[in-house]
Coordinates of C-alpha atoms in Angstrom, one line a residue:
M1 CA -50.5 44.9 35.2
A2 CA -52.9 43.5 32.5
G3 CA -50.0 43.5 30.0
I4 CA -47.8 41.6 32.4
R5 CA -50.6 39.0 32.9
I6 CA -51.0 38.6 29.1
A7 CA -47.2 38.1 28.7
I8 CA -47.2 35.4 31.4
S9 CA -50.2 33.6 29.8
L10 CA -48.5 33.6 26.4
A11 CA -45.3 32.2 28.0
V12 CA -47.3 29.3 29.5
L13 CA -49.0 28.6 26.1
T14 CA -45.9 28.7 24.1
G15 CA -43.6 27.0 26.6
H16 CA -41.1 29.9 26.7
A17 CA -39.9 31.4 30.0
L18 CA -40.0 35.2 30.2
A19 CA -37.8 37.4 32.4
V20 CA -39.5 39.8 34.8
N21 CA -41.4 42.3 32.7
N22 CA -40.8 45.7 34.3
G23 CA -39.3 47.2 31.2
L24 CA -35.8 47.4 32.8
A25 CA -32.4 45.8 32.0
R26 CA -33.3 44.8 28.5
T27 CA -29.5 44.6 28.2
P28 CA -27.3 44.0 31.3
Q29 CA -27.2 47.0 33.6
M30 CA -23.9 49.0 33.7
G31 CA -22.7 51.3 36.4
W32 CA -20.6 51.6 39.6
N33 CA -20.8 50.2 43.1
N34 CA -18.6 51.3 46.0
W35 CA -18.3 48.0 48.0
N36 CA -15.3 46.2 46.4
A37 CA -12.9 49.2 46.8
L38 CA -14.4 51.1 49.7
G39 CA -16.7 48.9 51.8
C40 CA -18.4 51.0 54.5
D41 CA -16.4 54.1 53.7
V42 CA -19.5 55.8 52.1
S43 CA -20.7 59.4 52.1
E44 CA -22.6 61.9 50.1
S45 CA -19.4 63.4 48.7
L46 CA -18.2 60.0 47.5
L47 CA -21.4 59.5 45.4
L48 CA -21.4 63.0 44.0
D49 CA -17.6 63.0 43.2
T50 CA -18.0 59.6 41.6
S51 CA -20.9 60.8 39.5
K52 CA -18.8 63.7 38.2
T53 CA -15.9 61.3 37.4
L54 CA -18.2 59.1 35.5
V55 CA -19.2 62.0 33.3
N56 CA -15.7 63.6 32.9
S57 CA -14.0 60.3 32.2
G58 CA -16.6 59.5 29.5
L59 CA -17.6 56.3 31.2
R60 CA -21.2 57.5 31.6
D61 CA -21.4 57.9 27.8
V62 CA -20.2 54.4 27.0
G63 CA -23.0 53.0 29.2
Y64 CA -22.1 53.1 32.9
N65 CA -25.2 55.0 34.1
Y66 CA -26.1 53.5 37.5
V67 CA -24.4 54.9 40.7
V68 CA -25.1 52.3 43.3
L69 CA -24.6 52.9 47.0
D70 CA -23.9 49.7 48.9
D71 CA -24.2 48.9 52.7
C72 CA -23.7 51.1 55.8
W73 CA -25.8 54.1 54.8
S74 CA -28.7 53.8 57.4
D75 CA -29.1 54.7 61.0
G76 CA -31.8 52.3 62.3
R77 CA -35.5 52.7 62.2
D78 CA -37.8 55.5 63.4
E79 CA -40.9 55.1 65.6
K80 CA -43.0 54.1 62.6
D81 CA -40.4 51.5 61.5
F82 CA -39.1 53.3 58.5
L83 CA -35.4 53.3 57.8
K84 CA -33.4 56.4 58.8
V85 CA -30.6 57.8 56.7
D86 CA -27.3 58.4 58.5
M87 CA -27.3 62.2 58.4
K88 CA -23.6 62.4 59.3
K89 CA -22.7 60.5 56.1
F90 CA -25.5 62.0 54.0
P91 CA -26.3 65.4 55.4
S92 CA -28.5 66.5 52.5
G93 CA -30.6 63.3 52.6
M94 CA -31.0 60.6 50.0
K95 CA -33.6 62.4 47.8
S96 CA -31.1 65.3 47.4
V97 CA -28.3 62.8 46.5
A98 CA -30.6 61.2 43.9
D99 CA -31.5 64.5 42.5
E100 CA -27.9 65.4 42.0
I101 CA -27.1 62.1 40.3
H102 CA -30.1 62.5 38.0
R103 CA -29.0 65.9 37.0
E104 CA -25.7 64.3 35.8
G105 CA -27.8 62.1 33.5
M106 CA -27.4 59.0 35.6
L107 CA -29.5 56.7 37.8
F108 CA -29.3 56.1 41.5
G109 CA -29.1 52.7 43.2
M110 CA -29.3 51.6 46.9
Y111 CA -28.8 48.5 49.0
S112 CA -30.5 46.5 51.6
S113 CA -30.7 42.8 52.6
A114 CA -33.5 40.2 52.8
G115 CA -32.5 39.6 56.4
E116 CA -33.0 41.1 59.9
M117 CA -29.6 42.8 59.3
T118 CA -27.5 43.8 56.3
C119 CA -24.2 42.1 55.8
A120 CA -22.4 44.9 57.7
R121 CA -25.1 44.6 60.5
Y122 CA -27.2 47.6 59.8
A123 CA -31.0 47.3 59.8
G124 CA -32.2 44.8 57.1
S125 CA -35.5 44.8 55.3
L126 CA -36.9 41.3 56.2
D127 CA -40.5 41.8 57.3
Y128 CA -40.2 45.5 56.6
E129 CA -40.4 45.3 52.8
T130 CA -43.4 47.5 52.3
N131 CA -42.0 50.4 54.4
D132 CA -38.6 50.2 52.8
A133 CA -39.9 50.1 49.3
I134 CA -42.0 53.2 50.0
S135 CA -38.9 54.9 51.3
F136 CA -36.8 54.0 48.2
A137 CA -39.5 55.2 45.9
S138 CA -39.9 58.5 47.9
W139 CA -36.1 59.0 47.5
D140 CA -36.4 58.5 43.7
V141 CA -34.2 55.3 43.8
D142 CA -33.8 53.6 40.5
Y143 CA -32.1 50.3 41.5
L144 CA -32.1 48.0 44.6
K145 CA -29.3 45.6 45.3
Y146 CA -30.9 43.1 47.7
D147 CA -28.5 41.0 49.8
N148 CA -28.8 37.7 51.7
C149 CA -27.3 38.1 55.2
Y150 CA -29.0 37.2 58.4
H151 CA -32.1 35.7 56.7
M152 CA -33.3 34.0 59.9
G153 CA -33.1 30.6 58.4
R154 CA -35.6 31.3 55.6
F155 CA -33.6 29.4 53.0
G156 CA -32.8 25.8 52.1
T157 CA -35.2 25.2 49.3
P158 CA -35.8 27.2 46.1
K159 CA -39.4 27.9 47.2
L160 CA -38.2 29.4 50.6
S161 CA -35.7 31.8 49.0
F162 CA -38.1 32.6 46.1
D163 CA -40.9 33.6 48.5
R164 CA -38.5 35.7 50.7
Y165 CA -37.3 37.7 47.7
K166 CA -40.7 37.9 46.0
V167 CA -42.0 40.0 49.0
M168 CA -39.7 42.8 48.1
A169 CA -40.3 42.4 44.4
D170 CA -44.0 42.9 45.1
A171 CA -43.4 45.8 47.4
L172 CA -41.2 47.6 44.8
N173 CA -43.8 47.1 42.1
A174 CA -46.6 48.3 44.3
T175 CA -44.9 51.7 44.6
G176 CA -45.4 52.4 40.9
R177 CA -41.8 53.5 40.5
P178 CA -39.7 51.4 38.2
M179 CA -36.7 50.1 40.1
L180 CA -34.2 47.6 38.8
Y181 CA -34.3 44.7 41.2
S182 CA -30.9 43.0 41.7
L183 CA -30.8 39.8 43.8
C184 CA -27.6 39.2 45.8
N185 CA -28.3 35.7 47.3
W186 CA -24.9 34.2 46.1
G187 CA -26.6 31.5 44.0
E188 CA -28.1 29.8 47.0
D189 CA -31.2 27.6 46.4
Y190 CA -30.6 27.6 42.7
S191 CA -31.5 31.2 42.1
H192 CA -30.6 30.8 38.4
T193 CA -33.8 28.7 38.1
W194 CA -36.2 31.3 39.5
G195 CA -34.5 34.6 39.7
M196 CA -35.9 35.7 36.2
S197 CA -39.5 35.4 37.5
I198 CA -39.1 38.3 39.9
A199 CA -35.8 40.1 39.3
N200 CA -33.6 41.8 36.7
S201 CA -30.5 40.0 37.8
W202 CA -29.4 37.4 40.3
R203 CA -26.0 36.6 41.8
M204 CA -24.9 33.1 40.9
S205 CA -21.8 32.8 43.1
G206 CA -20.1 33.9 46.3
D207 CA -18.5 37.3 46.3
I208 CA -15.7 38.0 43.9
Y209 CA -12.3 39.2 45.1
D210 CA -9.4 40.7 43.3
S211 CA -7.7 37.5 42.0
F212 CA -7.7 35.7 38.7
S213 CA -7.4 32.1 39.8
R214 CA -6.2 31.7 43.3
P215 CA -8.3 29.2 45.2
D216 CA -9.6 30.1 48.7
D217 CA -11.4 28.0 51.3
L218 CA -13.9 30.8 51.8
C219 CA -15.1 30.1 48.2
P220 CA -15.5 26.3 48.0
C221 CA -18.0 26.1 45.1
S222 CA -16.5 25.9 41.6
N223 CA -19.2 23.7 40.2
A224 CA -22.9 24.5 40.4
A225 CA -23.8 20.8 40.2
D226 CA -21.7 19.8 43.1
P227 CA -24.1 18.3 45.7
H228 CA -21.5 19.0 48.5
C229 CA -21.4 22.7 47.8
I230 CA -23.3 24.2 50.7
A231 CA -21.5 27.6 51.2
P232 CA -21.1 29.9 48.2
G233 CA -18.9 32.1 50.4
S234 CA -16.6 34.9 49.4
H235 CA -13.1 35.4 48.0
C236 CA -14.1 33.9 44.7
S237 CA -11.6 34.3 41.9
V238 CA -12.5 35.1 38.3
M239 CA -11.9 31.5 37.3
N240 CA -14.0 30.1 40.1
I241 CA -17.0 32.2 39.0
V242 CA -16.5 31.5 35.3
N243 CA -16.3 27.7 35.9
R244 CA -19.4 27.9 38.1
V245 CA -21.6 29.8 35.7
A246 CA -20.6 27.7 32.7
V247 CA -23.3 25.0 33.3
Y248 CA -26.1 27.6 33.1
A249 CA -24.7 30.5 31.2
D250 CA -27.7 30.5 28.9
R251 CA -30.2 31.3 31.7
G252 CA -30.0 35.1 31.2
Q253 CA -32.3 36.9 28.8
P254 CA -33.4 40.4 28.1
G255 CA -34.9 41.7 31.4
G256 CA -33.0 39.2 33.6
W257 CA -29.3 38.3 33.9
N258 CA -26.9 36.0 35.6
D259 CA -24.8 38.4 37.8
L260 CA -21.2 37.3 38.1
D261 CA -20.6 40.1 40.7
M262 CA -18.8 43.4 40.3
L263 CA -15.8 44.1 38.2
E264 CA -12.4 44.2 39.9
V265 CA -10.7 46.1 37.1
G266 CA -8.4 48.8 38.6
N267 CA -8.2 47.5 42.1
G268 CA -4.6 46.2 41.7
G269 CA -4.7 42.5 42.4
M270 CA -4.4 41.3 38.8
T271 CA -2.3 41.9 35.8
D272 CA -3.4 43.9 32.8
D273 CA -3.9 40.7 30.8
E274 CA -6.0 39.2 33.7
Y275 CA -8.2 42.3 33.9
K276 CA -8.7 42.2 30.2
A277 CA -9.7 38.5 30.4
H278 CA -12.0 39.3 33.4
F279 CA -13.7 42.1 31.5
S280 CA -14.0 40.1 28.3
L281 CA -15.7 37.2 30.0
W282 CA -18.1 39.3 32.0
A283 CA -19.1 41.1 28.8
G284 CA -19.6 37.9 26.8
L285 CA -21.4 36.1 29.6
K286 CA -23.9 39.0 29.7
S287 CA -23.2 39.8 33.3
P288 CA -24.1 43.3 34.6
L289 CA -21.0 45.4 34.3
L290 CA -20.8 47.2 37.7
M291 CA -17.3 48.8 38.2
G292 CA -16.0 48.1 41.7
N293 CA -13.0 50.4 41.9
D294 CA -12.5 53.8 43.4
L295 CA -13.1 56.0 40.4
R296 CA -11.5 59.0 42.1
T297 CA -8.2 57.3 41.7
L298 CA -8.9 55.7 38.3
S299 CA -5.8 54.8 36.4
A300 CA -5.4 55.4 32.6
N301 CA -4.7 51.7 32.2
A302 CA -8.0 50.7 33.9
L303 CA -9.9 53.3 31.9
T304 CA -8.7 51.8 28.6
I305 CA -10.1 48.4 29.6
L306 CA -13.4 49.7 31.0
N307 CA -14.2 52.1 28.1
N308 CA -13.7 49.7 25.1
P309 CA -16.9 50.1 23.1
A310 CA -16.2 47.0 20.9
V311 CA -16.3 44.8 24.0
I312 CA -19.1 46.6 25.7
A313 CA -21.1 46.2 22.5
I314 CA -20.9 42.4 23.0
N315 CA -22.4 42.8 26.5
Q316 CA -25.1 45.2 25.2
D317 CA -25.9 43.2 22.1
P318 CA -29.7 43.3 21.4
E319 CA -29.9 39.5 21.0
G320 CA -29.2 39.2 24.7
R321 CA -27.7 35.8 24.4
S322 CA -24.7 34.8 26.6
I323 CA -21.6 33.0 25.3
T324 CA -21.4 29.3 26.2
R325 CA -18.4 27.2 26.7
V326 CA -17.7 24.7 23.9
R327 CA -14.3 23.4 25.2
R328 CA -12.4 23.1 28.4
E329 CA -9.0 21.4 28.7
T330 CA -8.1 21.2 32.3
D331 CA -4.7 19.6 32.0
A332 CA -3.2 22.3 29.8
A333 CA -0.3 24.3 31.2
P334 CA -0.9 23.8 34.9
D335 CA 0.4 26.5 37.2
K336 CA 1.0 26.9 40.9
Y337 CA -2.7 27.7 41.7
G338 CA -4.1 24.6 39.9
A339 CA -6.0 26.7 37.4
G340 CA -4.1 25.4 34.4
E341 CA -6.7 25.1 31.7
I342 CA -7.7 26.5 28.3
Q343 CA -11.3 27.2 27.3
V344 CA -13.2 28.2 24.2
W345 CA -16.3 30.2 24.5
S346 CA -18.7 31.2 21.7
G347 CA -22.0 32.9 21.2
Y348 CA -24.1 34.4 18.5
L349 CA -24.8 38.1 18.1
Y350 CA -27.2 40.5 16.4
G351 CA -27.2 40.4 12.6
G352 CA -25.6 36.9 12.3
D353 CA -22.2 37.7 13.8
Q354 CA -20.4 35.4 16.3
V355 CA -18.2 36.2 19.3
V356 CA -15.4 33.9 20.3
I357 CA -13.2 34.1 23.4
L358 CA -10.1 32.0 23.6
L359 CA -9.1 31.8 27.3
N360 CA -5.7 30.7 28.6
A361 CA -5.8 30.2 32.4
G362 CA -2.6 28.2 32.4
G363 CA 0.9 29.2 33.5
K364 CA 2.5 29.5 30.0
D365 CA 1.7 31.1 26.6
T366 CA -0.3 28.6 24.5
K367 CA -1.5 28.4 20.9
I368 CA -5.3 27.8 20.9
S369 CA -7.1 26.7 17.8
A370 CA -10.9 26.5 17.5
S371 CA -12.6 25.1 14.3
L372 CA -15.8 26.6 12.9
A373 CA -17.4 23.3 13.7
E374 CA -16.5 23.9 17.4
I375 CA -17.3 27.6 17.3
F376 CA -20.8 26.9 15.9
L377 CA -21.4 23.7 18.0
H378 CA -24.6 24.9 19.5
E379 CA -26.0 25.8 16.0
G380 CA -25.6 22.1 15.0
P381 CA -23.4 19.3 16.4
E382 CA -20.6 17.4 14.5
G383 CA -20.1 20.3 12.0
S384 CA -23.7 20.3 10.8
A385 CA -24.3 24.0 11.4
P386 CA -24.6 25.9 8.1
Q387 CA -22.2 28.5 9.3
V388 CA -19.3 26.0 9.2
Q389 CA -19.5 26.2 5.4
E390 CA -19.3 30.0 5.3
E391 CA -16.2 32.2 5.1
W392 CA -15.7 34.6 8.1
D393 CA -13.9 37.8 8.6
V394 CA -12.1 38.0 12.0
Y395 CA -12.2 41.2 14.0
D396 CA -10.0 41.6 17.1
L397 CA -12.1 43.4 19.7
W398 CA -9.0 44.6 21.7
A399 CA -6.9 45.8 18.8
N400 CA -8.3 49.4 19.0
R401 CA -7.9 49.7 22.7
M402 CA -7.4 53.4 23.6
D403 CA -3.8 54.6 24.0
T404 CA -2.9 55.1 27.7
D405 CA -1.4 58.5 27.0
L406 CA -4.7 59.8 25.6
A407 CA -6.6 58.2 28.5
Q408 CA -4.3 60.0 31.0
K409 CA -4.9 63.3 29.2
I410 CA -8.7 62.7 29.6
L411 CA -8.3 62.0 33.3
D412 CA -6.1 65.1 33.8
A413 CA -8.1 67.5 31.6
D414 CA -10.1 70.5 32.7
T415 CA -13.8 70.1 31.9
A416 CA -13.6 72.7 29.1
D417 CA -11.0 70.6 27.3
L418 CA -12.9 67.3 27.4
P419 CA -15.0 67.8 24.2
K420 CA -11.8 68.2 22.1
L421 CA -10.2 65.1 23.7
F422 CA -13.3 63.0 23.2
K423 CA -13.3 64.1 19.5
E424 CA -9.6 63.1 19.2
A425 CA -10.4 59.7 20.8
N426 CA -13.3 59.2 18.3
W427 CA -15.4 58.5 21.3
Y428 CA -18.5 56.3 21.2
N429 CA -21.4 58.0 23.0
S430 CA -24.2 55.5 23.7
T431 CA -26.4 58.4 25.1
E432 CA -26.5 59.7 21.5
I433 CA -26.6 56.5 19.5
S434 CA -27.4 53.2 21.3
Y435 CA -25.4 50.1 20.8
K436 CA -28.3 48.6 19.0
E437 CA -28.4 51.5 16.5
G438 CA -24.6 51.5 16.2
L439 CA -24.6 47.8 15.3
K440 CA -27.4 48.3 12.7
K441 CA -25.2 51.0 11.1
N442 CA -22.0 48.9 11.3
D443 CA -20.3 51.5 13.3
P444 CA -16.6 50.5 13.0
R445 CA -16.0 51.5 16.7
L446 CA -18.1 48.6 17.7
L447 CA -16.5 46.0 15.5
G448 CA -12.9 46.0 16.4
K449 CA -10.0 45.7 13.9
K450 CA -10.2 43.2 11.0
T451 CA -7.2 40.9 11.3
G452 CA -7.9 37.9 9.1
K453 CA -10.3 35.4 7.6
I454 CA -11.5 31.9 8.3
A455 CA -12.1 29.8 5.2
P456 CA -15.1 27.5 5.1
G457 CA -14.5 24.5 7.3
G458 CA -11.4 26.2 8.7
S459 CA -10.2 27.2 12.2
L460 CA -9.3 30.3 14.2
T461 CA -5.7 29.8 15.6
V462 CA -4.2 32.3 17.9
K463 CA -1.3 32.5 20.4
V464 CA -2.8 33.4 23.8
D465 CA -0.5 34.6 26.6
K466 CA -0.8 33.0 30.0
H467 CA -3.6 34.2 32.2
S468 CA -5.2 36.1 29.4
A469 CA -7.9 35.9 26.8
E470 CA -8.3 36.9 23.1
M471 CA -11.7 38.1 22.0
F472 CA -13.0 38.2 18.4
R473 CA -16.1 39.2 16.4
L474 CA -16.7 37.0 13.4
R475 CA -18.6 38.4 10.5
S476 CA -19.9 36.2 7.6
V477 CA -18.5 37.1 4.2
G478 CA -21.4 37.6 1.8
T479 CA -24.1 35.5 3.4
G480 CA -24.8 37.3 6.6
G481 CA -24.4 34.4 9.0
K482 CA -27.0 31.7 8.4
R483 CA -29.3 31.1 11.3
K484 CA -31.9 28.5 11.9
V485 CA -34.2 31.0 13.7
H486 CA -32.9 34.6 14.1
S487 CA -32.5 37.1 11.3
K488 CA -31.0 40.5 10.9
D489 CA -34.3 42.3 10.8
E490 CA -36.0 40.7 13.8
L491 CA -34.9 43.2 16.4

């Protein structure tokens, strides 16, 4: 605790905000959560089968190491007001489930709500935070997703919501067991302004659903600055969430992250290009990457999106800085859902590299061009950034996407055959070499495929298909990417 107090004092003296200092989520958390695909259809066998699939598919080894159980697992409270586990769904008990998940080399997450009931109307944790934190610790839980339903009116100002969520933060810390704390309050009461003080991630929008751009009245908020936005809601499309987070994309930092909600990749409501764009944006925006599909029916196509180490390396970059939007043209290529727009996103990376995402949310294929002056806008306006005068190699981060036939072989293989297939795939195993170490060593699996150059003062110009995104890593030729502050050796 003394170390935490010193860190906070330094933050006050230097004027810099610090994320919660519990040693967790130094890069955005990765894993799986059952809710999007399965809702209340939860069981002990689901969690254990999913854990094995995470290992056998290689997804654990590229970084997905949290297995998170969502709502509908409890059976009320006992005579001492401690939560009871539904023993029909979890006959071995939660501690046994956690032990099995830990034996697979992964971490175990659970769910509750900062309300009198959870969203599915099971017992909530409001006013029972100490008891519930003790239970979670005794079950060896590593992660708590903490929802926002039935909060008994204790919201409406940032202070009210902060205080309600801080009670659980203090209770978790008091157990002595490190547990990643993930707020799920849908961005209400400006959680992006205070979430980093107590939590490792904070939801910034209503619940996602499996659509790229379809508007829905249940998700009315597309702009965080809209004073008439009073209900973050649900049924929020990928584009709704992206446009909402744009105004405070830079609020995440090592230890605390904007949470854009779970991934929909593999659930069937989007095209392959839309899922690629969805995954690219979540990675670049440094959102936690929690898969929301049923991994027991994982398709080869979905696997080849979720397991791309060159894209995951952007999410897990040790600089911990989100991409930010440098251009939005809303009148480009309108389509029937009114999401006709193109966007350019850019952000700096470890070692002086730069990531660029060219997003086409319109209804027809479009050529998008982004100049170096635009790409490095936040390093210096009006082309004043020193990087504008450098030459850059361009690496396509999707060019080395795994072949679907190989992915299908992995999904169909017996356990004994997997090492050979992983070797054939030239698999990146982040449990053996972290993304930080891989980037230090310039591991080619993390860099994508070199496809061209940008001359000093030049532009990146690419044809982008409708409802898709192209994602690139830029590497300076010879100079290492000039920065005003950060250097290659700082981390």
